[in-house]
XYZ file of C-alpha atoms in Angstrom:
663
model
C 31.851 -32.509 -26.519
C 29.744 -29.824 -24.883
C 32.298 -26.589 -25.505
C 32.107 -27.623 -29.152
C 28.574 -28.777 -29.871
C 26.165 -26.632 -27.588
C 23.711 -29.493 -28.979
C 25.878 -32.462 -26.578
C 25.059 -33.280 -23.193
C 25.667 -36.933 -21.664
C 23.698 -40.461 -21.250
C 23.820 -43.203 -19.780
C 24.440 -46.073 -21.460
C 25.809 -49.028 -18.951
C 29.066 -47.382 -18.854
C 29.771 -48.368 -15.665
C 27.977 -49.896 -12.327
C 26.365 -46.179 -10.710
C 22.949 -46.121 -10.525
C 22.619 -42.085 -10.123
C 18.799 -41.816 -10.879
C 15.628 -44.118 -10.931
C 15.004 -45.065 -13.764
C 18.213 -44.982 -14.914
C 18.980 -48.075 -17.596
C 20.868 -51.132 -15.918
C 20.250 -53.972 -18.207
C 18.364 -54.289 -21.304
C 16.955 -58.214 -21.789
C 17.331 -59.398 -25.695
C 14.342 -61.675 -27.032
C 11.939 -63.062 -29.503
C 8.760 -62.047 -28.081
C 7.359 -58.604 -26.012
C 6.657 -60.741 -23.865
C 9.161 -62.920 -23.608
C 11.932 -59.787 -23.212
C 9.337 -58.242 -20.088
C 9.530 -61.345 -18.223
C 13.512 -62.167 -18.689
C 13.318 -58.126 -17.472
C 11.325 -59.505 -14.447
C 13.115 -61.989 -13.395
C 16.440 -59.363 -12.604
C 17.588 -59.264 -9.363
C 20.520 -56.911 -9.256
C 20.939 -55.267 -5.667
C 22.254 -52.324 -4.950
C 24.247 -50.600 -1.784
C 22.078 -47.353 -0.961
C 22.952 -43.421 -0.651
C 20.916 -40.777 0.348
C 18.837 -39.159 -2.805
C 19.529 -35.597 -3.356
C 15.699 -34.067 -4.119
C 14.103 -30.995 -4.347
C 15.573 -27.516 -4.644
C 17.158 -27.218 -1.317
C 18.154 -31.393 -1.746
C 22.135 -29.956 -2.100
C 24.987 -26.945 -2.067
C 23.516 -24.161 -4.527
C 25.839 -22.623 -7.315
C 26.108 -19.957 -10.080
C 26.027 -22.071 -13.477
C 28.853 -21.477 -15.640
C 25.902 -20.305 -18.329
C 21.571 -21.417 -18.703
C 20.406 -22.743 -21.796
C 22.469 -22.317 -24.618
C 25.564 -20.517 -24.052
C 23.356 -17.911 -22.898
C 24.990 -15.723 -20.036
C 23.193 -17.291 -16.351
C 23.182 -13.379 -14.733
C 22.852 -9.991 -17.223
C 22.363 -6.163 -15.101
C 22.022 -2.751 -16.645
C 21.554 0.148 -14.684
C 21.351 0.495 -10.408
C 18.488 -2.409 -9.351
C 18.769 -1.744 -5.892
C 19.066 1.843 -5.862
C 15.911 1.745 -7.716
C 14.122 -0.430 -4.919
C 14.985 1.389 -2.250
C 13.855 4.800 -3.436
C 10.569 3.063 -5.124
C 7.091 4.385 -4.928
C 5.821 1.288 -5.019
C 7.563 -2.068 -4.791
C 7.184 -6.051 -4.729
C 8.430 -9.253 -3.489
C 7.589 -11.904 -4.299
C 8.755 -16.091 -5.305
C 6.930 -18.522 -6.775
C 7.556 -21.943 -7.363
C 6.911 -24.570 -10.611
C 7.499 -28.061 -10.196
C 9.154 -30.421 -12.500
C 7.351 -31.699 -15.612
C 7.947 -34.578 -18.427
C 7.529 -34.781 -21.328
C 4.343 -37.356 -22.290
C 4.181 -36.845 -26.101
C 1.560 -39.642 -27.754
C 4.138 -41.480 -29.046
C 7.038 -42.344 -26.450
C 11.023 -42.911 -27.137
C 11.637 -46.032 -29.704
C 13.772 -47.396 -32.365
C 13.925 -50.371 -34.772
C 18.118 -51.249 -35.542
C 19.567 -53.356 -38.245
C 23.439 -53.105 -38.902
C 24.721 -54.815 -42.366
C 29.007 -54.964 -41.643
C 29.600 -51.162 -40.809
C 26.229 -50.482 -42.303
C 23.584 -49.182 -39.520
C 19.733 -48.627 -40.482
C 17.283 -46.975 -38.486
C 13.983 -46.442 -37.275
C 13.058 -43.827 -35.195
C 11.379 -40.647 -34.140
C 13.358 -37.945 -33.837
C 13.602 -33.752 -34.188
C 17.287 -33.485 -35.274
C 18.296 -36.197 -38.165
C 21.691 -35.221 -39.415
C 22.485 -33.898 -35.990
C 21.302 -38.350 -34.548
C 23.146 -39.000 -37.385
C 26.509 -37.389 -36.808
C 26.331 -38.454 -33.067
C 25.583 -42.170 -33.750
C 28.790 -41.994 -36.416
C 31.150 -40.505 -33.600
C 29.780 -43.050 -31.105
C 30.509 -46.230 -33.681
C 33.423 -44.818 -35.103
C 32.072 -45.325 -38.425
C 31.298 -42.952 -41.428
C 28.149 -40.068 -41.240
C 27.278 -42.009 -44.800
C 26.627 -45.268 -43.624
C 24.084 -44.148 -41.047
C 20.600 -44.269 -42.164
C 17.854 -42.546 -40.407
C 14.125 -43.184 -41.414
C 12.156 -40.673 -39.397
C 8.805 -39.687 -41.236
C 6.442 -38.527 -38.421
C 6.835 -38.381 -35.257
C 3.965 -38.610 -32.412
C 4.863 -35.925 -30.524
C 8.410 -34.393 -29.355
C 8.383 -30.534 -27.342
C 12.138 -31.311 -27.377
C 12.555 -34.266 -25.788
C 13.477 -35.891 -29.347
C 16.246 -33.161 -30.660
C 18.879 -35.070 -28.545
C 19.925 -38.907 -28.571
C 18.973 -41.000 -25.935
C 20.372 -43.705 -23.920
C 17.702 -46.367 -24.732
C 18.336 -45.605 -28.092
C 21.791 -46.466 -27.749
C 21.221 -49.367 -25.860
C 18.808 -50.587 -28.753
C 21.529 -49.934 -30.833
C 23.628 -51.650 -29.116
C 21.870 -54.545 -28.422
C 21.398 -55.269 -32.852
C 24.795 -55.185 -32.938
C 25.334 -57.821 -30.574
C 22.851 -60.340 -32.010
C 23.616 -58.942 -35.201
C 19.863 -59.095 -35.697
C 16.970 -56.252 -36.417
C 16.075 -55.124 -32.552
C 13.298 -53.643 -31.402
C 12.834 -50.997 -28.391
C 10.225 -49.317 -27.020
C 10.338 -47.168 -23.845
C 7.343 -47.721 -21.455
C 5.688 -44.759 -20.491
C 7.089 -44.984 -16.735
C 10.740 -45.432 -18.352
C 9.960 -42.169 -20.088
C 10.846 -40.368 -16.747
C 14.091 -40.333 -16.396
C 16.771 -40.968 -19.363
C 14.830 -38.604 -22.098
C 14.999 -35.224 -20.603
C 12.230 -33.452 -18.403
C 11.782 -29.911 -17.112
C 13.837 -28.848 -14.776
C 11.867 -27.571 -11.528
C 11.850 -23.693 -10.796
C 11.874 -21.420 -7.349
C 11.806 -17.799 -8.931
C 11.857 -14.644 -6.900
C 11.210 -11.512 -8.061
C 11.817 -8.006 -6.915
C 9.680 -4.940 -8.901
C 9.734 -1.381 -8.472
C 8.193 1.554 -10.050
C 7.451 5.553 -9.831
C 3.789 6.919 -8.421
C 2.554 7.087 -11.986
C 3.215 3.090 -12.340
C 6.466 3.232 -14.829
C 8.677 0.313 -13.704
C 11.962 1.555 -12.143
C 13.346 -1.943 -11.493
C 13.235 -5.614 -12.625
C 14.915 -7.902 -10.367
C 14.481 -11.880 -11.474
C 15.764 -14.833 -9.859
C 15.572 -18.257 -10.539
C 16.812 -20.859 -9.447
C 17.325 -24.482 -10.986
C 18.629 -27.874 -11.074
C 20.280 -30.493 -13.373
C 22.021 -33.924 -12.785
C 24.967 -34.779 -11.076
C 26.606 -36.284 -14.254
C 25.665 -33.031 -16.420
C 24.767 -30.093 -16.914
C 21.239 -28.272 -18.785
C 20.253 -25.423 -16.572
C 16.625 -23.729 -17.422
C 16.943 -19.875 -18.162
C 13.998 -19.456 -16.578
C 14.943 -15.851 -15.548
C 15.538 -14.716 -19.290
C 12.173 -14.426 -19.520
C 12.525 -10.401 -18.077
C 15.493 -9.147 -20.140
C 13.296 -8.211 -23.029
C 9.515 -7.723 -22.284
C 8.646 -4.493 -19.913
C 10.870 -0.948 -19.964
C 12.646 -0.263 -16.755
C 16.035 1.743 -16.489
C 17.452 -1.159 -14.132
C 16.815 -4.889 -14.861
C 19.163 -7.617 -13.325
C 18.517 -11.385 -14.296
C 20.577 -14.124 -12.425
C 20.646 -18.050 -11.345
C 21.838 -20.511 -9.868
C 21.896 -24.041 -9.643
C 21.565 -27.612 -7.218
C 23.089 -31.105 -8.972
C 20.093 -33.638 -7.875
C 19.791 -37.275 -8.305
C 17.586 -37.138 -11.287
C 18.010 -37.642 -14.652
C 19.714 -34.274 -16.766
C 16.417 -31.722 -17.303
C 16.571 -30.658 -21.342
C 14.680 -28.653 -23.182
C 11.476 -28.804 -23.225
C 8.348 -26.829 -25.125
C 9.548 -23.286 -24.962
C 12.448 -23.368 -21.945
C 13.170 -21.263 -20.063
C 10.614 -18.860 -21.413
C 7.194 -20.997 -20.357
C 8.118 -21.508 -16.243
C 10.167 -18.052 -16.010
C 7.094 -16.013 -17.657
C 4.362 -17.653 -15.887
C 6.358 -15.495 -12.886
C 6.835 -12.787 -14.504
C 3.695 -12.426 -15.594
C 2.174 -13.031 -12.041
C 4.426 -10.310 -11.265
C 3.721 -7.850 -13.197
C 0.160 -8.481 -11.743
C 1.541 -7.945 -8.033
C 2.987 -5.163 -9.569
C -0.155 -3.214 -11.014
C -2.312 -4.185 -8.188
C -0.086 -2.402 -5.714
C -0.388 0.695 -8.230
C -4.059 0.459 -7.916
C -3.730 -0.267 -12.006
C -5.348 -2.051 -14.171
C -3.024 -5.252 -15.616
C -3.494 -4.222 -19.191
C -3.016 -0.568 -18.437
C 0.300 -1.537 -16.595
C 1.047 -3.617 -19.240
C 0.610 -0.756 -21.853
C 1.870 2.344 -19.259
C 5.488 -0.601 -19.254
C 5.517 -0.996 -22.959
C 8.828 -1.414 -24.633
C 9.861 0.427 -27.923
C 12.910 -0.962 -27.677
C 14.847 -3.888 -26.397
C 15.359 -3.404 -22.757
C 19.095 -4.113 -21.762
C 20.521 -4.099 -24.948
C 18.707 -1.288 -26.174
C 18.627 -2.862 -29.657
C 15.209 -2.195 -31.877
C 12.788 -4.725 -32.484
C 13.070 -6.348 -36.054
C 9.156 -5.948 -35.184
C 6.839 -6.275 -32.447
C 2.554 -5.918 -32.956
C 2.536 -6.282 -29.562
C 0.189 -3.174 -28.581
C -2.105 -4.588 -31.845
C -2.679 -7.559 -29.544
C -3.330 -6.568 -26.840
C -6.132 -3.993 -28.251
C -7.525 -7.046 -30.400
C -6.834 -9.963 -27.526
C -8.708 -7.663 -24.765
C -11.706 -6.112 -27.278
C -12.195 -9.880 -28.307
C -12.616 -10.780 -25.127
C -14.327 -7.804 -23.346
C -11.553 -6.939 -21.260
C -12.704 -3.707 -20.760
C -15.709 -4.211 -18.727
C -13.122 -6.001 -16.036
C -13.725 -5.079 -11.907
C -10.178 -4.341 -10.644
C -10.851 -5.817 -7.244
C -10.807 -9.508 -7.106
C -14.470 -11.519 -5.957
C -16.474 -9.158 -7.923
C -17.875 -11.384 -10.550
C -20.287 -15.211 -10.017
C -21.871 -16.557 -12.602
C -25.840 -17.600 -12.703
C -24.807 -21.051 -10.536
C -22.844 -18.835 -8.302
C -19.208 -19.820 -9.007
C -16.876 -16.648 -8.484
C -16.024 -15.685 -11.858
C -11.926 -14.061 -12.928
C -10.259 -12.239 -15.718
C -6.985 -12.816 -15.941
C -4.078 -11.454 -18.998
C -0.671 -12.216 -20.146
C 1.782 -11.667 -22.124
C 3.570 -13.552 -24.451
C 6.843 -13.843 -25.759
C 9.240 -16.332 -27.678
C 12.592 -15.446 -29.273
C 12.599 -15.751 -33.261
C 15.290 -18.383 -33.706
C 16.189 -19.529 -36.766
C 19.400 -22.655 -37.550
C 21.715 -23.561 -40.577
C 19.580 -25.878 -43.373
C 19.967 -26.507 -46.850
C 17.384 -27.760 -48.967
C 17.838 -29.140 -53.057
C 15.232 -28.339 -55.799
C 14.674 -30.013 -59.199
C 12.704 -29.253 -62.319
C 12.737 -31.881 -64.917
C 11.516 -31.418 -68.624
C 9.189 -33.275 -68.131
C 7.081 -30.214 -65.893
C 7.628 -32.012 -62.951
C 9.413 -30.803 -59.786
C 10.827 -31.907 -56.590
C 11.730 -30.315 -53.452
C 14.097 -32.183 -50.801
C 15.541 -31.666 -46.713
C 15.489 -34.012 -43.967
C 12.460 -31.535 -42.546
C 10.588 -33.452 -39.364
C 6.811 -33.293 -38.872
C 6.005 -34.065 -35.351
C 1.994 -33.036 -35.600
C 2.910 -29.486 -36.491
C 2.166 -29.546 -39.507
C 5.531 -29.171 -41.174
C 5.911 -31.068 -43.865
C 2.861 -29.071 -46.059
C 3.816 -25.458 -44.598
C 7.214 -26.691 -45.981
C 5.576 -28.055 -49.043
C 3.848 -24.742 -49.615
C 6.709 -22.213 -49.177
C 8.497 -24.975 -51.989
C 5.430 -24.927 -54.579
C 5.643 -20.815 -53.878
C 9.590 -21.209 -54.258
C 9.230 -22.831 -57.580
C 6.040 -21.230 -58.937
C 3.959 -24.250 -59.662
C 1.004 -25.479 -58.146
C 1.525 -27.597 -54.622
C 0.484 -30.656 -56.220
C 3.187 -30.644 -59.127
C 5.500 -30.521 -56.642
C 7.019 -33.593 -54.435
C 8.162 -33.249 -51.702
C 10.335 -35.088 -49.592
C 11.549 -35.329 -46.085
C 11.953 -37.568 -42.987
C 15.224 -39.508 -44.029
C 18.821 -39.051 -43.671
C 20.346 -39.016 -46.895
C 17.944 -35.761 -47.613
C 19.577 -32.543 -47.328
C 20.426 -31.406 -43.618
C 16.919 -29.021 -42.744
C 18.451 -28.509 -39.220
C 16.927 -30.116 -36.036
C 12.714 -29.182 -35.476
C 13.145 -26.982 -32.056
C 12.549 -23.125 -30.472
C 9.841 -22.647 -32.893
C 12.284 -22.653 -36.113
C 11.597 -25.489 -37.894
C 9.545 -23.683 -40.760
C 11.916 -20.217 -40.630
C 14.884 -22.488 -41.390
C 14.239 -25.199 -43.688
C 11.431 -22.446 -45.287
C 14.132 -20.128 -46.046
C 16.562 -23.093 -47.114
C 13.616 -24.030 -49.701
C 12.829 -20.479 -50.677
C 16.399 -20.001 -51.954
C 16.425 -23.169 -53.108
C 13.525 -22.475 -55.715
C 14.978 -18.825 -56.332
C 18.392 -20.505 -57.325
C 16.984 -23.128 -59.677
C 14.787 -20.686 -61.461
C 17.680 -18.550 -61.467
C 19.818 -21.437 -63.647
C 16.173 -21.932 -65.119
C 16.905 -18.352 -65.996
C 19.953 -17.870 -67.504
C 19.400 -20.614 -70.108
C 16.275 -18.851 -71.325
C 18.085 -15.530 -71.455
C 21.084 -15.947 -72.864
C 19.535 -18.364 -75.839
C 18.575 -16.236 -78.772
C 15.468 -18.557 -80.272
C 13.611 -18.004 -76.524
C 10.852 -14.881 -76.068
C 13.199 -14.192 -73.035
C 16.880 -13.181 -74.728
C 18.206 -10.751 -74.006
C 15.983 -9.894 -70.856
C 19.128 -10.259 -68.836
C 19.228 -6.767 -67.123
C 15.437 -6.211 -66.347
C 14.785 -9.574 -65.513
C 12.683 -12.135 -65.355
C 9.359 -13.502 -63.021
C 8.638 -16.815 -62.428
C 4.779 -17.691 -62.224
C 2.873 -20.671 -62.856
C 5.301 -22.384 -64.714
C 7.008 -20.100 -66.679
C 8.888 -16.632 -66.816
C 7.730 -14.279 -67.695
C 9.926 -10.577 -68.835
C 9.716 -7.841 -66.042
C 9.045 -5.169 -68.712
C 7.278 -7.167 -71.080
C 4.668 -9.651 -69.080
C 3.274 -10.750 -72.744
C 6.419 -12.403 -73.584
C 7.086 -15.778 -71.725
C 8.241 -19.397 -71.826
C 7.396 -22.260 -70.097
C 9.893 -24.043 -67.951
C 8.993 -27.108 -70.282
C 10.104 -25.675 -73.328
C 13.242 -23.671 -71.942
C 14.749 -27.082 -70.902
C 13.844 -29.023 -73.846
C 15.259 -26.236 -76.020
C 18.359 -26.581 -74.208
C 18.645 -30.387 -74.640
C 18.190 -30.974 -70.763
C 16.504 -33.484 -68.835
C 16.044 -31.440 -65.547
C 18.302 -28.489 -64.002
C 18.797 -28.574 -60.087
C 19.985 -26.292 -57.682
C 20.775 -25.946 -53.453
C 19.821 -23.272 -50.804
C 20.532 -22.614 -48.020
C 19.038 -21.296 -45.067
C 20.862 -19.188 -41.992
C 20.205 -16.698 -39.721
C 21.721 -13.226 -40.546
C 24.181 -12.242 -38.519
C 24.454 -8.809 -38.715
C 20.606 -9.039 -38.933
C 21.004 -10.645 -35.767
C 23.454 -8.079 -34.285
C 21.506 -5.310 -35.280
C 17.895 -6.239 -34.115
C 15.960 -8.012 -31.018
C 13.462 -10.880 -32.995
C 10.655 -11.240 -30.573
C 7.661 -12.536 -31.371
C 4.903 -11.345 -29.216
C 1.022 -12.202 -28.406
C -1.359 -11.344 -25.242
C -3.406 -13.555 -23.812
C -6.664 -13.091 -22.178
C -8.223 -15.993 -19.587
C -11.305 -16.432 -17.693
C -12.029 -19.060 -14.512
C -14.892 -19.923 -12.498
C -13.969 -21.277 -9.027
C -16.689 -23.003 -6.618
C -16.973 -21.106 -3.473
C -17.600 -23.713 -1.604
C -14.585 -26.469 -3.190
C -12.517 -24.356 -4.510
C -12.570 -26.280 -7.433
C -11.016 -24.775 -10.650
C -12.479 -24.232 -14.570
C -11.052 -22.295 -16.754
C -14.121 -21.327 -19.060
C -13.195 -19.469 -21.668
C -9.571 -17.748 -23.807
C -8.520 -16.066 -26.262
C -5.209 -15.221 -27.133
C -3.811 -12.684 -30.003
C -0.576 -12.871 -31.424
C 2.210 -11.198 -33.829
C 4.768 -13.860 -35.352
C 5.874 -12.447 -38.895
C 4.191 -13.743 -42.465
C 2.062 -16.732 -41.495
C 2.040 -19.269 -44.070
C -1.153 -21.674 -43.097
C -3.313 -20.241 -40.986
C -5.137 -23.290 -39.920
C -2.117 -24.944 -39.067
C -0.987 -22.186 -37.098
C -4.132 -21.916 -35.386
C -3.782 -25.223 -33.784
C -0.362 -24.280 -32.725
C -1.258 -21.485 -31.004
C -4.640 -24.015 -29.177
C -2.008 -26.399 -28.562
C 0.256 -23.450 -26.510
C -2.656 -22.185 -24.604
C -3.646 -25.561 -23.652
C -0.175 -26.360 -22.404
C -0.469 -23.220 -20.636
C -3.583 -24.383 -18.741
C -2.190 -27.454 -18.363
C 1.392 -25.773 -16.957
C -0.834 -23.672 -13.696
C -3.752 -26.469 -12.776
C -2.480 -29.985 -14.135
C 1.524 -31.154 -14.310
C 3.666 -32.073 -11.615
C 5.860 -34.961 -11.025
C 5.875 -35.952 -7.155
C 8.985 -36.901 -6.370
C 9.801 -39.661 -3.201
C 12.657 -37.938 -0.999
C 13.280 -40.987 0.055
C 14.614 -43.073 -2.882
C 13.765 -39.466 -6.210
C 11.253 -42.121 -7.629
C 8.807 -40.441 -9.911
C 5.948 -41.610 -8.289
C 3.056 -40.559 -10.274
C 5.763 -42.170 -13.397
C 1.482 -42.866 -15.461
C -0.851 -40.967 -17.340
C -3.475 -41.600 -15.297
C -1.650 -39.893 -12.407
C 0.638 -37.668 -13.448
C -2.028 -34.817 -14.714
C -2.614 -33.427 -18.565
C -5.691 -31.292 -19.604
C -7.932 -34.180 -21.487
C -11.281 -33.002 -23.620
C -13.015 -31.584 -20.307
C -10.918 -29.110 -19.253
C -10.290 -27.551 -22.181
C -12.683 -24.699 -22.973
C -13.309 -22.630 -25.956
C -10.813 -21.294 -26.858
C -9.838 -18.184 -29.615
C -6.530 -17.260 -31.570
C -6.182 -14.466 -33.510
C -3.391 -13.773 -35.704
C -2.388 -10.498 -35.488
C -0.887 -9.390 -39.266
C 3.067 -8.509 -38.966
C 5.612 -7.635 -41.515
C 9.540 -8.854 -40.850
C 11.797 -7.663 -43.319
C 14.891 -8.511 -41.108
C 13.909 -11.627 -39.389
C 14.769 -14.116 -42.574
C 13.882 -13.883 -45.928
C 10.102 -15.181 -45.501
C 8.950 -12.855 -42.623
C 8.628 -16.082 -40.518
C 8.612 -16.402 -36.465
C 8.209 -19.556 -34.928
C 3.881 -20.311 -33.361
C 4.820 -23.484 -31.806
C 6.649 -22.428 -28.232
C 5.014 -18.703 -27.958
C 1.306 -19.499 -26.723
C 2.586 -21.262 -23.108
C 4.177 -18.042 -22.367
C 0.841 -15.925 -21.741
C -1.357 -18.462 -21.317
C -0.045 -20.114 -17.918
C 0.416 -16.706 -16.051
C -3.559 -15.643 -17.659
C -5.144 -18.475 -16.440
C -2.701 -18.036 -12.391
C -3.803 -14.267 -12.669
C -7.658 -15.367 -13.346
C -7.709 -17.515 -10.895
C -6.958 -14.676 -8.579
C -9.244 -12.295 -9.412
C -12.067 -14.801 -9.050
C -10.645 -16.081 -5.371
C -8.706 -12.709 -4.347
C -6.353 -15.343 -2.998
C -2.600 -15.549 -4.681
C -0.959 -18.620 -5.151
C 2.181 -18.636 -5.982
C 3.265 -22.388 -6.043
C 2.213 -24.524 -8.926
C 0.238 -26.634 -10.035
C -2.627 -24.398 -8.018
C -4.453 -27.192 -5.834
C -7.690 -26.948 -4.254
C -6.366 -26.930 -1.091
C -4.219 -23.756 -1.700
C -7.207 -22.075 -2.437
C -9.438 -23.246 0.807
C -6.681 -22.361 3.045
C -5.672 -19.366 1.051
C -2.536 -19.489 -0.981
C 1.172 -19.286 -0.359
C 2.001 -15.569 -0.157
């Protein structure tokens, strides 16, 4: 249950005759061909007793959730917020709304399943191989080892493929029923309901400052939604507890239960909508103080985590501000809006946002093997959903074994390999990479023990001084000329191979003593047609500090992806719900708008050097989600700077600008 496993959620698999939300599966038609199955489904004629649909954030009674996200407290308070608000020199009280958003990965959810007695073979995209294996084994009462899952690559995940969903279970049941292989794949419109989404939010931010612009209070309250049958509450207000220095900070949440599928993890859950509201409010607070938005952020720079007082394990945000602003040309930005136009007469606006995302890590295991023929293998059940995990992890494996990347066979993507943890929370490289690093160190240590305890080895007696691995050889630390190859060590020992396992998990002491976050700063330029209100993002610059960078090309690609999602969040994405039925009206890629190539401007992503000795053995922080958190606010603030219209409901529409905003 959810108390023992925070990633355990309920799903609909036709357990009863009650329909709880639109697009809930109510039947599965099994046929020889896709055409026959489609016709069979079309011929079904179910009848219903109709009840009013509860939709929207005002569609049901609200309550305080017991926790938000994965076991986080729903409220935190530090200092006298109300007192600071009453005695401030400057204050704002603003409310922002973000809509429900739905996953639209290139590859929809699907499964191919085949039973052989009580053994089950599955091909399916998943972000958590071993977790899914255990969940399926528990559902069907079979040993986990009887469930073999192949998931070498995913066509996008973004959180929606982290947990087993109802349609996947229906595919397993169908295969068991007919005792033949069954393939079940969701249509695009069927993904709007049973496989998770991002909750809508309504966020009220109250802020106060002293005369000099120093923050004296931040109060961030978020109203979110869950389903009627399970608990997942978007931790949107949590964006405010780690970023800006203030002696008084309060964050809180309330929730409603609606007739929709359960919202779940969606890229940067909590931080994406929360930071959009926070970064817009910070700009509004800077304006109230008559300060430049960057100067205001620097004035309120947090040297330690504001609520806890813990030092950061590393923090190069100041360098992100400096280098990003210089590259963008921020110093030329006029303070007042509607001051810049381009050669075509379009209004030009510049905005910025601060990026922040926790440096997470899960538990993982890897197995390393060195063979007498000079080859090596590294195994872990890692997931690659387009972020390049297999490339980055293979690089870590080669470094850990002190071999060329072409000399190491990297095995991943199946459930019979060591558990690589879940690929989520921007934690996969740190999680699986640490296990790989430790497995490599362990197998090298075994090899060193063989050599240094063998009188025939040139490394004999080097135990105290130690050895170092380089280029497929072990060298004495105190005499680099004395070395021996892996091949010779194993041959003389009469061993065909040597193997070792390594684990990766976050250090509880480091986690208790340090705040671990990745940071960044994003700068955006927009151009707005003054007569038509059409908005185009014309350029973006992001500067990010996320610890050690394993593969700069892959990291830059992730930053670009996050910045594009920020554009999408601010200007494009919105699921439109029919208030009468609860049905999503735009459940397709024609009307659920996401950016296409023509919407994406020239982008730059700067990688700011940052060394973190505490976050994990490799010093890695995740990069998959951080770039959303600064980008959405940067675009929204740029729209205000271009037009002088502050829109607080997203996505920003043309009519919002033409009628003068909603604030």
